[in-house]
Amino acid sequence: MENVEALKAKISELENKVKLLTTKNAREKIETMSSEVVDSNPYSRLMALKRMGIVNNYENIRNFSVAIVGVGGVGSVTAEMLTRCGIGRLILFDYDKVELANMNRLFFQPHQSGLSKVEAAAETLKNINPDVDILTYNYNITSIENFDNFSNILRTGSLTNGPVDLVLSCVDNFEARFTINAVCNEFNLTWFESGVSENAVSGHVQFIVPGETACFACAPPLVVASNIDEKTLKRDGVCAASLPTTMGVIAGFLVQNALKYLLKFGNVSNYLGYSALTDFFPNMNLKPNPHCDDSNCQLRQREFAAKPKVQVVENKQESDTPVHEDNEWGISLVDESVENDKGAQNVASGVSLAYAVPDKDIGDVEVSKSDDTSLEELMAQMKAI
Amino acid sequence: MENVEALKAKISELENKVKLLTTKNAREKIETMSSEVVDSNPYSRLMALKRMGIVNNYENIRNFSVAIVGVGGVGSVTAEMLTRCGIGRLILFDYDKVELANMNRLFFQPHQSGLSKVEAAAETLKNINPDVDILTYNYNITSIENFDNFSNILRTGSLTNGPVDLVLSCVDNFEARFTINAVCNEFNLTWFESGVSENAVSGHVQFIVPGETACFACAPPLVVASNIDEKTLKRDGVCAASLPTTMGVIAGFLVQNALKYLLKFGNVSNYLGYSALTDFFPNMNLKPNPHCDDSNCQLRQREFAAKPKVQVVENKQESDTPVHEDNEWGISLVDESVENDKGAQNVASGVSLAYAVPDKDIGDVEVSKSDDTSLEELMAQMKAI
C-alpha cells in the first residue's frame, strides 16, 4: 500500500512539473492598457509615449488588425514587434516550415524545426502577449484555390469584420507581391511592401496607398544598389545570403512606419531604403503611373484625383501635384540634397530598378549593366506566374 | 499488483514528457561551419555571404570574442543577433532582473520574469546556438568592487586569453558609459557605444577606437534631436518610453557595424543616428579632442599620431588630418550635403549635444534651448557618479 502511495505522490509531482513546463508561467490577459509605472505592467513603456508627447492615444492600437504575409526573416520579427506593442489582431499567412537553415535570422528557435511557420509563430506570440488575437493561415496565397479565401480575409479581417487596417508584405518573391498588390488595388487596402536583397546587405520598405502612391505594378520594383555583381546571384541550387541584422533593421523600419500610420504620429516614409555596407538610406516619394498595367490602380487614381485637395493624405509632400511628362514613374526625392544620377527616373542615388521593362513602357529610362543581366531571369519568372 | 504496474507506466510516460519538454529538441553542436545548402545547416545563409562576394572569410567569426555590457532592450537583441551569426564567444554583463515591464521590447518572454537578465539570456541563447561560448556576469560594472573584475575580463576574455575583440555598450546611463570608456581607453580596446532616447523615437551607435576617433569623454555625448520638449522627460517616478522597433533598429545598426569591423567588409560608420519620426539618419566622423579629460585618451592620441600614416585604420576618411582650431570637438560630416546648422561644432543636422559643458571647455559652441534645460539635471547626475 505504501508503495502505491509513493507512486501516486511521484505521479502528482511529475504532473505538476509538466503543468509548470507547459504553461511556461505566461501572464494573464489584461483587460485595459494602463500607464501605471510598475514592474508588472507590460504596457507602461508604451503608454509612456503619450506622456512624452509622441502618440496621443496609444491604447487605440488595440483597435487595429494587421495582416502579415510571409512569416520569414522579416515577417516573424514584424509579428513579434507588433505583438509586443499590443496590436489588436494579427493575421499571419505562410506555407513554409521552420528549418535549422532559418536559425541565422531572429525569432524561430531550433526546437521549432519541422513545425509550420505560422503555427510556431502563433505559439510564441501568444506566450509573449496573450492580449493579441492571432489568426493563422497555412497556405500559399498565390495559388488559385487560396486566392478567394485570402482576399476575403483581408476584406473582413478587422475587429469589426471590415477590411484589415493594414497589410504588411514580408514575402520573398515577385509573384506573391503582385498577388498582394492586385488584392489591395481591387479592395482599396493600404499596405507596405518590404524586401531584403539576396546578398543580405540591403533592403527597403515601401508604403502603398492605392491611387495615391505608386503601386507595385506602377514601375519596376526599386531595389537598393549594393554595387555587387548580380551575376554571382541566383544560380540554381545556390541559396541567398541573409543576416539577422539587415532583416531586423527592415522589420524595424516596417513596423515603425506602420505604427506611425496607424497611430498618426511622425511622417510615414513612402520609400525608405537601407544599404548596410555604407549606412546609406535613400528616401523617396513615388507617384502612381497613370498608365499602370493594373486597371484597379488606374481606378483608384481617378478616385483620388476626384477627391477635394484638402483630403490629401497627411505626410505626403507632393501627392496633389501633376506627374511630370518627363518623369513617367512619378518618382521624386524627399531629400533634395541626395544626388540624382538616374536621369528621367529621378531615382535617389543608390537605388535602381529591379528589372527593365520593354521600351514602349519605359520611355527614356537608363538601365544599368547589372539590371540588364538579371532582366531575362526576372522576366522568365514573371511569365511563369 | 496491476495497479502498481499501471502507476509505474504512468510515471514512465510523465518522465518522458518532462524529458521532452526540458531538452526542447535543441540542435547538437557543429564542429565546422559549412556552406552546404541543406535545410539542416544553420550556417548556410551566412556562409553564402562568401559566395556573394560580401565577406571573404565568414567562418572567422568563430575566432572573435565580444563583450556586451547591458542586456536590456538593445543588448539582448544584440546578443541574439551575434549568437545567430555564430560568434565565437559572448560575454554578457548586467545586474538587472527580467520584469513584465520589459515585454514591450524584443527577446525576453513573460515566463522569464524574475530571472536575472544574463541568466535568462544565456539560457535562450544557448538553446538557439550551442556553438557559441557564453559567459555571464551578474553585477553592476560601475561599483568599485566589480571594476577590477570587469576590466580583467575585458583584458583576458578573448578565445586565446587576450583582450576581447570588441566591446558593445548597450547601457542606459552615462555612468556606465564613462566606466566602459575609461577601461577601453586604459587598455586600448575598440568599442561601440549605443543609445536610445527616453521618448523612444531616436537612437544612435558610435564607433570608438581609442586615440583615433572621439572617445565618450572627448565631447558631450551627441544625441539625435527629436524636436520634443525635454521638460516632459525625466520627472521622478516617471518611466522612459521604449519601442521594440527603435531598439531593434539600433541593435541592427550596432551588430551590422560590429560585423563589418570584425570581418572587414563595407564601411564602419563612426557615428550613425536614427530619427524615427522623420526616418533621418545623420552620419558623422568624430575626431578625438586633444584636451580630453581622460589622460589615457590623450595617451592613445599621441600613440596614434606617432604611427606611420599608412597604418591609418581603413574606413576612416579623415583620421590623419589635423584637428581644426575652430572645431574643438573634431566633429566632421561624412555626407557633405547634410545641412550644418550648428556653427563651430560641425554637428550633422538633427544631432545635438546631450548636455552643455562650462564655457572654458566648450569654446564658441552654441547650445540650443532644450539642451540648456536639461543641463542642470545632467550635471547633477554626472556629479553623483
Short mmCIF file of N, CA, C and O in Angstrom, two decimals, chain A residues 322-369:
data_model
loop_
_atom_site.label_atom_id
_atom_site.label_comp_id
_atom_site.label_asym_id
_atom_site.label_seq_id
_atom_site.Cartn_x
_atom_site.Cartn_y
_atom_site.Cartn_z
N PRO A 322 0.73 67.46 -60.34
CA PRO A 322 0.64 66.58 -61.51
C PRO A 322 1.96 65.85 -61.78
O PRO A 322 3.02 66.33 -61.44
N VAL A 323 1.82 64.67 -62.36
CA VAL A 323 3.01 63.92 -62.74
C VAL A 323 3.68 64.62 -63.92
O VAL A 323 3.01 65.00 -64.88
N HIS A 324 4.97 64.82 -63.84
CA HIS A 324 5.68 65.48 -64.93
C HIS A 324 5.75 64.58 -66.15
O HIS A 324 5.88 63.37 -66.03
N GLU A 325 5.69 65.20 -67.31
CA GLU A 325 5.74 64.45 -68.56
C GLU A 325 7.04 63.65 -68.70
O GLU A 325 7.04 62.56 -69.24
N ASP A 326 8.10 64.21 -68.18
CA ASP A 326 9.40 63.56 -68.35
C ASP A 326 9.75 62.65 -67.17
O ASP A 326 10.87 62.29 -66.95
N ASN A 327 8.77 62.30 -66.36
CA ASN A 327 9.04 61.51 -65.16
C ASN A 327 7.93 60.48 -65.05
O ASN A 327 7.09 60.52 -64.16
N GLU A 328 7.97 59.54 -65.99
CA GLU A 328 6.83 58.64 -66.13
C GLU A 328 6.50 57.86 -64.87
O GLU A 328 5.35 57.61 -64.57
N TRP A 329 7.53 57.46 -64.11
CA TRP A 329 7.26 56.65 -62.91
C TRP A 329 6.85 57.51 -61.72
O TRP A 329 6.55 56.98 -60.67
N GLY A 330 6.88 58.83 -61.90
CA GLY A 330 6.44 59.68 -60.80
C GLY A 330 7.31 59.61 -59.58
O GLY A 330 6.88 59.83 -58.46
N ILE A 331 8.58 59.27 -59.74
CA ILE A 331 9.48 59.14 -58.60
C ILE A 331 10.08 60.50 -58.29
O ILE A 331 10.58 61.19 -59.16
N SER A 332 9.97 60.94 -57.05
CA SER A 332 10.60 62.20 -56.67
C SER A 332 11.35 62.03 -55.37
O SER A 332 11.05 61.16 -54.57
N LEU A 333 12.35 62.83 -55.18
CA LEU A 333 13.19 62.70 -53.99
C LEU A 333 12.59 63.47 -52.83
O LEU A 333 12.08 64.58 -53.00
N VAL A 334 12.65 62.88 -51.64
CA VAL A 334 12.24 63.61 -50.44
C VAL A 334 13.36 64.55 -50.04
O VAL A 334 13.16 65.71 -49.75
N ASP A 335 14.59 64.04 -50.06
CA ASP A 335 15.74 64.84 -49.70
C ASP A 335 16.36 65.38 -50.98
O ASP A 335 17.00 64.66 -51.72
N GLU A 336 16.17 66.67 -51.21
CA GLU A 336 16.63 67.26 -52.47
C GLU A 336 18.15 67.23 -52.60
O GLU A 336 18.70 67.35 -53.67
N SER A 337 18.82 67.09 -51.46
CA SER A 337 20.28 67.13 -51.50
C SER A 337 20.89 65.81 -51.97
O SER A 337 22.06 65.74 -52.28
N VAL A 338 20.08 64.75 -51.99
CA VAL A 338 20.61 63.48 -52.45
C VAL A 338 20.89 63.56 -53.95
O VAL A 338 20.07 64.01 -54.72
N GLU A 339 22.05 63.12 -54.33
CA GLU A 339 22.45 63.21 -55.72
C GLU A 339 21.54 62.36 -56.61
O GLU A 339 21.17 61.25 -56.25
N ASN A 340 21.20 62.88 -57.75
CA ASN A 340 20.34 62.17 -58.68
C ASN A 340 21.12 61.82 -59.94
O ASN A 340 21.45 62.68 -60.74
N ASP A 341 21.43 60.54 -60.11
CA ASP A 341 22.22 60.17 -61.28
C ASP A 341 21.46 59.24 -62.19
O ASP A 341 22.02 58.49 -62.96
N LYS A 342 20.12 59.27 -62.11
CA LYS A 342 19.35 58.32 -62.90
C LYS A 342 18.57 58.99 -64.02
O LYS A 342 17.70 58.40 -64.61
N GLY A 343 18.85 60.27 -64.28
CA GLY A 343 18.18 60.95 -65.38
C GLY A 343 16.68 61.02 -65.18
O GLY A 343 16.20 61.41 -64.13
N ALA A 344 15.93 60.63 -66.22
CA ALA A 344 14.49 60.83 -66.23
C ALA A 344 13.76 60.16 -65.08
O ALA A 344 12.68 60.56 -64.71
N GLN A 345 14.34 59.11 -64.51
CA GLN A 345 13.65 58.40 -63.44
C GLN A 345 13.56 59.19 -62.16
O GLN A 345 12.69 58.95 -61.35
N ASN A 346 14.52 60.07 -61.93
CA ASN A 346 14.58 60.78 -60.66
C ASN A 346 14.66 59.82 -59.48
O ASN A 346 14.05 60.03 -58.44
N VAL A 347 15.37 58.74 -59.64
CA VAL A 347 15.52 57.77 -58.56
C VAL A 347 16.65 58.25 -57.65
O VAL A 347 17.65 58.77 -58.13
N ALA A 348 16.49 58.10 -56.35
CA ALA A 348 17.55 58.51 -55.42
C ALA A 348 18.83 57.75 -55.71
O ALA A 348 18.80 56.61 -56.17
N SER A 349 19.93 58.41 -55.47
CA SER A 349 21.24 57.79 -55.62
C SER A 349 21.30 56.48 -54.86
O SER A 349 20.84 56.40 -53.72
N GLY A 350 21.84 55.46 -55.48
CA GLY A 350 21.98 54.18 -54.78
C GLY A 350 20.79 53.27 -54.94
O GLY A 350 20.77 52.16 -54.45
N VAL A 351 19.76 53.74 -55.64
CA VAL A 351 18.57 52.92 -55.84
C VAL A 351 18.44 52.65 -57.33
O VAL A 351 18.68 53.53 -58.14
N SER A 352 18.09 51.44 -57.70
CA SER A 352 17.89 51.15 -59.11
C SER A 352 16.69 50.25 -59.28
O SER A 352 16.22 49.63 -58.33
N LEU A 353 16.18 50.19 -60.53
CA LEU A 353 15.04 49.33 -60.80
C LEU A 353 15.48 47.87 -60.74
O LEU A 353 16.58 47.52 -61.16
N ALA A 354 14.59 47.00 -60.21
CA ALA A 354 14.94 45.59 -60.06
C ALA A 354 15.06 44.90 -61.41
O ALA A 354 15.78 43.94 -61.56
N TYR A 355 14.31 45.39 -62.40
CA TYR A 355 14.44 44.85 -63.75
C TYR A 355 13.94 45.90 -64.73
O TYR A 355 13.26 46.86 -64.35
N ALA A 356 14.28 45.73 -66.00
CA ALA A 356 13.84 46.68 -67.02
C ALA A 356 12.56 46.18 -67.67
O ALA A 356 12.25 45.00 -67.64
N VAL A 357 11.80 47.09 -68.23
CA VAL A 357 10.59 46.71 -68.95
C VAL A 357 10.76 47.10 -70.41
O VAL A 357 11.63 47.90 -70.74
N PRO A 358 9.93 46.54 -71.32
CA PRO A 358 10.10 46.83 -72.74
C PRO A 358 10.07 48.34 -73.04
O PRO A 358 9.43 49.11 -72.34
N ASP A 359 10.74 48.72 -74.12
CA ASP A 359 10.92 50.12 -74.47
C ASP A 359 9.62 50.92 -74.50
O ASP A 359 9.56 52.04 -74.02
N LYS A 360 8.56 50.34 -75.07
CA LYS A 360 7.32 51.09 -75.21
C LYS A 360 6.78 51.59 -73.87
O LYS A 360 6.10 52.59 -73.78
N ASP A 361 7.09 50.84 -72.78
CA ASP A 361 6.59 51.26 -71.47
C ASP A 361 7.55 52.15 -70.72
O ASP A 361 7.17 52.97 -69.91
N ILE A 362 8.82 51.96 -70.96
CA ILE A 362 9.79 52.55 -70.05
C ILE A 362 10.28 53.93 -70.48
O ILE A 362 10.91 54.65 -69.72
N GLY A 363 9.97 54.34 -71.74
CA GLY A 363 10.39 55.67 -72.17
C GLY A 363 11.90 55.78 -72.22
O GLY A 363 12.58 54.89 -72.74
N ASP A 364 12.43 56.84 -71.61
CA ASP A 364 13.87 57.10 -71.76
C ASP A 364 14.68 56.72 -70.52
O ASP A 364 15.71 57.27 -70.25
N VAL A 365 14.16 55.77 -69.76
CA VAL A 365 14.88 55.35 -68.56
C VAL A 365 16.17 54.63 -68.92
O VAL A 365 16.19 53.76 -69.77
N GLU A 366 17.23 55.01 -68.28
CA GLU A 366 18.50 54.30 -68.49
C GLU A 366 18.55 53.10 -67.56
O GLU A 366 18.20 53.20 -66.40
N VAL A 367 19.02 52.00 -68.07
CA VAL A 367 19.13 50.80 -67.25
C VAL A 367 20.60 50.43 -67.14
O VAL A 367 21.30 50.35 -68.14
N SER A 368 21.04 50.21 -65.93
CA SER A 368 22.46 49.93 -65.74
C SER A 368 22.77 48.48 -66.10
O SER A 368 21.90 47.63 -66.18
N LYS A 369 24.05 48.21 -66.27
CA LYS A 369 24.52 46.90 -66.69
C LYS A 369 23.98 45.77 -65.81
O LYS A 369 23.46 44.78 -66.31
#
